[in-house]
mmCIF file of C-alpha atoms and ligand atoms in Angstrom:
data_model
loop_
_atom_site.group_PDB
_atom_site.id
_atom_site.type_symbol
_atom_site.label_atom_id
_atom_site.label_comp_id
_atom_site.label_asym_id
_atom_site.label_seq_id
_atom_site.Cartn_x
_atom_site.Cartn_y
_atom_site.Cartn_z
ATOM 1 C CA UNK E 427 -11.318 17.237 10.514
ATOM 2 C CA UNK E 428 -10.666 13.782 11.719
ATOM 3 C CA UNK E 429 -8.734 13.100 8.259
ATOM 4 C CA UNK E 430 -10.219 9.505 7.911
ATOM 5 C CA UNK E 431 -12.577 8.274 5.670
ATOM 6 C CA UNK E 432 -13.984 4.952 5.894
ATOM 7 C CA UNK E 433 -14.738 2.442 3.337
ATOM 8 C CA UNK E 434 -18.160 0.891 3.447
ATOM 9 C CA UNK E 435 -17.627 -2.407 1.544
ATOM 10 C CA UNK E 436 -20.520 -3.905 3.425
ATOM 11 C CA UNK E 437 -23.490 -5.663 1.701
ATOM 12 C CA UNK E 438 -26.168 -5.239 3.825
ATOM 13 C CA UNK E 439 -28.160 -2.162 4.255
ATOM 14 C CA UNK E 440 -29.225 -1.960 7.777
ATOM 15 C CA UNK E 441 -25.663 -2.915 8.218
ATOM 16 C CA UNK E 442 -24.064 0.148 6.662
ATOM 17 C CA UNK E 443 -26.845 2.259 8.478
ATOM 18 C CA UNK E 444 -25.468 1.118 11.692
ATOM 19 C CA UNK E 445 -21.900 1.213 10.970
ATOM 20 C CA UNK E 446 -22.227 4.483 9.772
ATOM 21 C CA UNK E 447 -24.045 5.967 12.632
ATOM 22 C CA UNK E 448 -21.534 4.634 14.957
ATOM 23 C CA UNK E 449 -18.291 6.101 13.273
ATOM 24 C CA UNK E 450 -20.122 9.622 12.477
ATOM 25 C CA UNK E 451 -18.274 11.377 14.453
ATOM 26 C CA UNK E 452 -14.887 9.870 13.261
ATOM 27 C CA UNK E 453 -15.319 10.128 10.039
ATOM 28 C CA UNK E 454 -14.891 13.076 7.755
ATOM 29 C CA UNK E 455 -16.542 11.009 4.793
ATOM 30 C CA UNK E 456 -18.132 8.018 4.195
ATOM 31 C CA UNK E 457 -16.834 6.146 0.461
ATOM 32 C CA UNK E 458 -19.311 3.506 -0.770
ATOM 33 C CA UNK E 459 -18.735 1.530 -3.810
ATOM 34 C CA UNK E 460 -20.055 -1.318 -5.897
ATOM 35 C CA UNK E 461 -20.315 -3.816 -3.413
ATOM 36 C CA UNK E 462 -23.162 -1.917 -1.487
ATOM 37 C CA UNK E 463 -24.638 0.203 -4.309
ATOM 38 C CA UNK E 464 -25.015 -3.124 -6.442
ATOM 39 C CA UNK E 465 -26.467 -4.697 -2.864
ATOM 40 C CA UNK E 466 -28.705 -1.956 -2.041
ATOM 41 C CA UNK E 467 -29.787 0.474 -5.288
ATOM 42 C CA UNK E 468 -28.151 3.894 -5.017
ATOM 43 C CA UNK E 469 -30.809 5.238 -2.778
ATOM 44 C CA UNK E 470 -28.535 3.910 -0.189
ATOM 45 C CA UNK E 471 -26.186 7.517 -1.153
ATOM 46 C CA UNK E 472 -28.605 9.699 0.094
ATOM 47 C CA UNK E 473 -29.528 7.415 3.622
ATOM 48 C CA UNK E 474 -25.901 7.619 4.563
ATOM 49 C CA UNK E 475 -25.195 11.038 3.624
ATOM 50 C CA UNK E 476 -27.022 12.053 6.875
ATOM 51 C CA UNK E 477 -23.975 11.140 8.485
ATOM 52 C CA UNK E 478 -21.277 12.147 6.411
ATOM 53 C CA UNK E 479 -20.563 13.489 2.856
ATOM 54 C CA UNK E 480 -20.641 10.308 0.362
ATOM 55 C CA UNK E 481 -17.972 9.702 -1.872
ATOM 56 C CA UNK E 482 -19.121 7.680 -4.401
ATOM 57 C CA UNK E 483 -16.198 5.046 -5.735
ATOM 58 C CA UNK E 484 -17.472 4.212 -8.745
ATOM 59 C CA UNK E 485 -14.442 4.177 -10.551
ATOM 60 C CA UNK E 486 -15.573 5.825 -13.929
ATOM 61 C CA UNK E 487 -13.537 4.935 -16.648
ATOM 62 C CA UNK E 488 -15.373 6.175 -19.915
ATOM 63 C CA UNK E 489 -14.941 8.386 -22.824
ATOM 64 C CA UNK E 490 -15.636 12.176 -21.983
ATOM 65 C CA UNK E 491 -19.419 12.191 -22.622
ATOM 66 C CA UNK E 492 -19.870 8.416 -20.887
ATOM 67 C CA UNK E 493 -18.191 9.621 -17.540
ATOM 68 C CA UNK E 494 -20.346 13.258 -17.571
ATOM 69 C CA UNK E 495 -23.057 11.512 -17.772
ATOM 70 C CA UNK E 496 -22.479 8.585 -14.754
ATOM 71 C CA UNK E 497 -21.110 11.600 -12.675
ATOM 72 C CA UNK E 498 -24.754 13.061 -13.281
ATOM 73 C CA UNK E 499 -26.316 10.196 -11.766
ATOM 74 C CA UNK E 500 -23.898 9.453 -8.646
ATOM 75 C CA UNK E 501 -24.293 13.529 -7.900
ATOM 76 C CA UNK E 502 -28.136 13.503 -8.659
ATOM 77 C CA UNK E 503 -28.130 10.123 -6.438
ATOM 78 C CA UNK E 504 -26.259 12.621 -3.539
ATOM 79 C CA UNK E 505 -23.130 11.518 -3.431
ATOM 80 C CA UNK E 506 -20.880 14.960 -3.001
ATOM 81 C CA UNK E 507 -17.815 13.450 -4.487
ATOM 82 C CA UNK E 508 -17.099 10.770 -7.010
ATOM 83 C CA UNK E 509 -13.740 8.342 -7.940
ATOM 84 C CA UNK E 510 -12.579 8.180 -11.224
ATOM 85 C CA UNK E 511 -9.763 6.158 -13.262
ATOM 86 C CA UNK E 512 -6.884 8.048 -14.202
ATOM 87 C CA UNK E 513 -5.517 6.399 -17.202
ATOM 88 C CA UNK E 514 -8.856 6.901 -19.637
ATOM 89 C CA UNK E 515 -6.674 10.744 -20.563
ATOM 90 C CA UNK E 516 -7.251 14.151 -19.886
ATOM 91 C CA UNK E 517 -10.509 14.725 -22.068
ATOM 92 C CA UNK E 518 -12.419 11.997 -19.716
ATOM 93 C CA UNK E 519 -11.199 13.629 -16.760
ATOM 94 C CA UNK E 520 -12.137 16.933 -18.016
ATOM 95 C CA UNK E 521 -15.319 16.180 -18.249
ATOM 96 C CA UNK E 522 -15.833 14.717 -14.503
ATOM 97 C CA UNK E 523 -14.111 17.600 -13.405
ATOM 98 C CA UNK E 524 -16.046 20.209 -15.880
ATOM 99 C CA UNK E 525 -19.629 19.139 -14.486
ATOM 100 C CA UNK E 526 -18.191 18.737 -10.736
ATOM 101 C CA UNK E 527 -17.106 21.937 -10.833
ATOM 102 C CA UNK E 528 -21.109 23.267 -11.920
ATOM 103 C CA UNK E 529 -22.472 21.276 -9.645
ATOM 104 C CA UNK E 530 -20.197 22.205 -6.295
ATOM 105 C CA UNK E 531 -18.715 18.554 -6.512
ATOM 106 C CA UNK E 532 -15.550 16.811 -5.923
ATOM 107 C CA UNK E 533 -13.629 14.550 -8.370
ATOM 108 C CA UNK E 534 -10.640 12.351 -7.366
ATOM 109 C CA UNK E 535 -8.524 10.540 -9.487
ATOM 110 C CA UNK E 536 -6.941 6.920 -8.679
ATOM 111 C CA UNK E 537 -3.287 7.494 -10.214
ATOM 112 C CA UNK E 538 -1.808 4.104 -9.103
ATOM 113 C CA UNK E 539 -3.824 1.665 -6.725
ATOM 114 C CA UNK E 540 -2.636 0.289 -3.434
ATOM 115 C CA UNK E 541 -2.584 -3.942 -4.361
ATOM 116 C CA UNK E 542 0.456 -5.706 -5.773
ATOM 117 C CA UNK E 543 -0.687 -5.992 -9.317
ATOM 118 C CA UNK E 544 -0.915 -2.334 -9.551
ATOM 119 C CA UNK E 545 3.246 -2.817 -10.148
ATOM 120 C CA UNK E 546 2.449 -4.908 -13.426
ATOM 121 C CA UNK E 547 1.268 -1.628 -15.224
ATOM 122 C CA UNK E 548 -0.242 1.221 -13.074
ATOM 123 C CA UNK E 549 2.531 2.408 -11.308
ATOM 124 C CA UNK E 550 4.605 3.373 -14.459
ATOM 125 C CA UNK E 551 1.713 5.771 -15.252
ATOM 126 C CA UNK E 552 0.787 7.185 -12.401
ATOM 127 C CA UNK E 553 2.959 10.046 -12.201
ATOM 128 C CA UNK E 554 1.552 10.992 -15.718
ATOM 129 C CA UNK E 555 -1.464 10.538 -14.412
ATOM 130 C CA UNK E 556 -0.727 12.777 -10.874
ATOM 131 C CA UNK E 557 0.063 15.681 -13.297
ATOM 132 C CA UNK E 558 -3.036 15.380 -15.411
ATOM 133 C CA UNK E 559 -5.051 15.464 -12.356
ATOM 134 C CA UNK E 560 -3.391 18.334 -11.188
ATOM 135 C CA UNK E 561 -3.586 20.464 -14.614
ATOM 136 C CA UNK E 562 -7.383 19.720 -14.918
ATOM 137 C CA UNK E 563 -8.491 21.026 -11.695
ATOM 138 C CA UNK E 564 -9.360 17.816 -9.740
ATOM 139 C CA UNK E 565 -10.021 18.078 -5.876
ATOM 140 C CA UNK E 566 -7.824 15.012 -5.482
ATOM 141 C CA UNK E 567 -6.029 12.265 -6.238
ATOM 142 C CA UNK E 568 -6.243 8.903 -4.182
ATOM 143 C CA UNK E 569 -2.549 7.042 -3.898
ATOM 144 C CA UNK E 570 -1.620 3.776 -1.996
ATOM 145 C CA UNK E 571 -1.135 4.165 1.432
ATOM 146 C CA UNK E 572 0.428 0.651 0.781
ATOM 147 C CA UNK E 573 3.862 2.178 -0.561
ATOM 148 C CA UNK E 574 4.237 5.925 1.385
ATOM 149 C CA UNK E 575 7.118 6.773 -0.639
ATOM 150 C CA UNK E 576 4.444 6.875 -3.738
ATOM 151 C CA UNK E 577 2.472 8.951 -2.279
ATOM 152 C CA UNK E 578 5.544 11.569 -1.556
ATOM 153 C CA UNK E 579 6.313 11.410 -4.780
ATOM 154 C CA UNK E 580 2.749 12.182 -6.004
ATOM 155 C CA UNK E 581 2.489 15.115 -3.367
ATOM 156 C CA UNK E 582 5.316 16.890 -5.177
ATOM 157 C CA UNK E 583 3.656 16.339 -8.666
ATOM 158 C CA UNK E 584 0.694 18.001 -7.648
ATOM 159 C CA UNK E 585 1.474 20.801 -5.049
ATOM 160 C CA UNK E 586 -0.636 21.923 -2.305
ATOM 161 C CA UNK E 587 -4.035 22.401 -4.355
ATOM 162 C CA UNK E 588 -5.506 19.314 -4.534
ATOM 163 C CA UNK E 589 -5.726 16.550 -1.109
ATOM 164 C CA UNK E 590 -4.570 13.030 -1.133
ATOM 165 C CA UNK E 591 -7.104 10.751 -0.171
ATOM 166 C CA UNK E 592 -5.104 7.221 0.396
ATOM 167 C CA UNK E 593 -6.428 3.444 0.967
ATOM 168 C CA UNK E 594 -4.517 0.263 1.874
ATOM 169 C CA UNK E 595 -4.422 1.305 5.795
ATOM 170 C CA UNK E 596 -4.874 -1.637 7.971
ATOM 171 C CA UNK E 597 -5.943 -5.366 5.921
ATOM 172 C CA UNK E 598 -3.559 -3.867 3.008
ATOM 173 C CA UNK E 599 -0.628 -3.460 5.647
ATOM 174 C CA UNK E 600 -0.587 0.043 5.273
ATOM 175 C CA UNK E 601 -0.106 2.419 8.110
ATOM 176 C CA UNK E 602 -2.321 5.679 8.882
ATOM 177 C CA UNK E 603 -0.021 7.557 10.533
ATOM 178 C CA UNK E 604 3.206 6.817 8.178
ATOM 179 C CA UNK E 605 1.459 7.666 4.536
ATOM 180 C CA UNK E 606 -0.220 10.904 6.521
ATOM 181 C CA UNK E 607 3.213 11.603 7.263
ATOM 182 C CA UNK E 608 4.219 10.961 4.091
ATOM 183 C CA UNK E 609 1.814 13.677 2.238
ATOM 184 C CA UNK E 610 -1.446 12.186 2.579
ATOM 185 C CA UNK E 611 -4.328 14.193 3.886
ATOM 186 C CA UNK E 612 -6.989 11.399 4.478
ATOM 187 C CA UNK E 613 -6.539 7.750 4.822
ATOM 188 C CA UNK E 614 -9.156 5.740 3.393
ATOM 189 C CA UNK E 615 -10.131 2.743 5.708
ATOM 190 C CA UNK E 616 -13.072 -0.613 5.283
ATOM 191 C CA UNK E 617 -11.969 -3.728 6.403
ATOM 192 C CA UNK E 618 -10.116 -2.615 9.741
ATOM 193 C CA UNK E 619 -12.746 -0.312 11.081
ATOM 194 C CA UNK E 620 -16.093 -2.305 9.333
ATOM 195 C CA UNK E 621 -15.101 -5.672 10.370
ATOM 196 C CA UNK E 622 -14.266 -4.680 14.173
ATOM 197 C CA UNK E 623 -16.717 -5.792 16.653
ATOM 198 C CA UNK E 624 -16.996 -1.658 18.369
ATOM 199 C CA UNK E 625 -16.107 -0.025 14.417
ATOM 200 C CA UNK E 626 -16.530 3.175 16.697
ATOM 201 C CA UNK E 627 -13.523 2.532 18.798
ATOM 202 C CA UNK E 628 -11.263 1.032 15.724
ATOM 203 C CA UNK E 629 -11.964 4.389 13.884
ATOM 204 C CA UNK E 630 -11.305 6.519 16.985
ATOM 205 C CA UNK E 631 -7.826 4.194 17.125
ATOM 206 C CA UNK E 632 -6.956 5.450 13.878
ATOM 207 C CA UNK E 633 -8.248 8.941 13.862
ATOM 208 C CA UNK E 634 -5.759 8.882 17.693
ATOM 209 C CA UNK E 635 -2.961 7.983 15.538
ATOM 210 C CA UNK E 636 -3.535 9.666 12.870
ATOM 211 C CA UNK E 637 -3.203 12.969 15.555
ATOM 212 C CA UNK E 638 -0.476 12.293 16.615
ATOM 213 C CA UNK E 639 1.973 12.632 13.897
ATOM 214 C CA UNK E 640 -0.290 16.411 12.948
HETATM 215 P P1 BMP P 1890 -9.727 -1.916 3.043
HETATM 216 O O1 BMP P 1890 -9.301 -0.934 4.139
HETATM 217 O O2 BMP P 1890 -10.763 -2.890 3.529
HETATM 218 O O3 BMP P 1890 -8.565 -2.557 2.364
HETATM 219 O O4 BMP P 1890 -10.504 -1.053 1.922
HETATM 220 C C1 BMP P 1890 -9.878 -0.165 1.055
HETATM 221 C C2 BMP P 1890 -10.884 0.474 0.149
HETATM 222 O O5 BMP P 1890 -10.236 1.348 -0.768
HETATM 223 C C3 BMP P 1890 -11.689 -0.496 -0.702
HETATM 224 O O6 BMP P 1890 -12.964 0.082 -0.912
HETATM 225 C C4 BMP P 1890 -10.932 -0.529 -2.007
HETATM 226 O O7 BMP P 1890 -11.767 -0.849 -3.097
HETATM 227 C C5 BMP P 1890 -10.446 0.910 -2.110
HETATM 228 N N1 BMP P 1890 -9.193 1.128 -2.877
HETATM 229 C C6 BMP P 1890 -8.028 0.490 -2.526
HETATM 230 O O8 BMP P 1890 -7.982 -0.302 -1.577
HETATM 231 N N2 BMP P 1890 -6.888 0.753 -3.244
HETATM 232 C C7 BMP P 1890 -6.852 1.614 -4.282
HETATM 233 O O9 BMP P 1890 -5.815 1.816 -4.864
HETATM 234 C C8 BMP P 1890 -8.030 2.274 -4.632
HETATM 235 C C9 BMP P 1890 -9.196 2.026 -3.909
HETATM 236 O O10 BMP P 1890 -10.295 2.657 -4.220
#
């Protein structure tokens, strides 16, 4: 376990092919989201998961039946875990998490996001939304690397069963090594490792770091 994952925000597929062969062996996952899906069809999920499991951030955000059946397509696709909103309630989430479960997949939950405006409304629910996570099952939650102290607070909401998988490392000016300090179990990192000219040595960078305070 390297305990990074990297974001693949790219648009271009022979792009993210080449990125992600380079950073293999850094990565524990690889989390694609709109930008290359829309870009590239969602055949691009099962090219890149010979490198690393696929998280799929698609952000669901549906009623209960809606979000079952968009996780059916992102898992069918071959993506092994997928990102859903929070704040839709527990029935939604229980549904992700209900047809995860069948299929040997992974759900995480976004309780409060890692940009400024998440302070306008997110943050006052995320807590709320921590808990929920935790009492349906989830595998994880994802909290902002971008305020450590969150993410503290969120491990002690949820307890040791479900992982913290947290972005805003790096372009964000969050730091790997403090929020995995902090309670996080992965950072989640694009910009800083997909924009480097060797990606390979800016992840091992990180993933050095990151080993250091383990
Ligand atoms: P970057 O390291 O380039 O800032 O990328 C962070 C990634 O994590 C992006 O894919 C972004 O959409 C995602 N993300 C985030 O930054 N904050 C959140 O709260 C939730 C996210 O999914």
């Amino acid at each position: 376990n390297t305990r990074l994952i990297l974001a693949l925000d790219v648009t271009d597929r022979d792009e993210a092919i080449q990125i992600s062969e380079k950073v293999a062996g850094y990565v524990d996952a690889i989390k694609i989201g709109y930008p290359l899906a829309l870009a590239t069809g969602m055949e691009i999920i099962g090219q890149l998961s010979k490198y690393a499991p696929i998280i799929a951030d698609f952000k669901v955000a549906d009623i209960p039946n809606t979000n079952r059946l968009i996780c059916e397509q992102v898992f069918k696709a071959g993506a092994d875990g997928v990102i859903v909103q929070g704040f839709t309630g527990h029935d939604s989430l229980e549904a992700a998490v209900k047809l995860a479960k069948e299929q040997k997949k992974d759900i995480f939950v976004v309780t409060e996001m890692s940009h400024p405006g998440a302070l306008d409304f997110m943050q006052q629910a995320g807590e709320g939304i921590a808990k929920m996570a935790a009492d349906v099952k989830a595998s994880g939650v994802v909290a902002p690397a971008t305020r450590p102290e969150r993410v503290t607070e969120i491990r002690k909401i949820i307890g040791n069963e479900l992982s913290i998988i947290s972005p805003g490392v790096g372009a964000q000016g969050g730091s790997a090594s403090d929020v995995i300090k902090a309670g996080a179990d992965w950072v989640i990192v694009g910009r800083s490792i997909y924009q480097s000219d060797e990606p390979d040595m800016a992840a091992k960078k990180i993933v050095d770091e990151i080993k250091e305070v383990i």
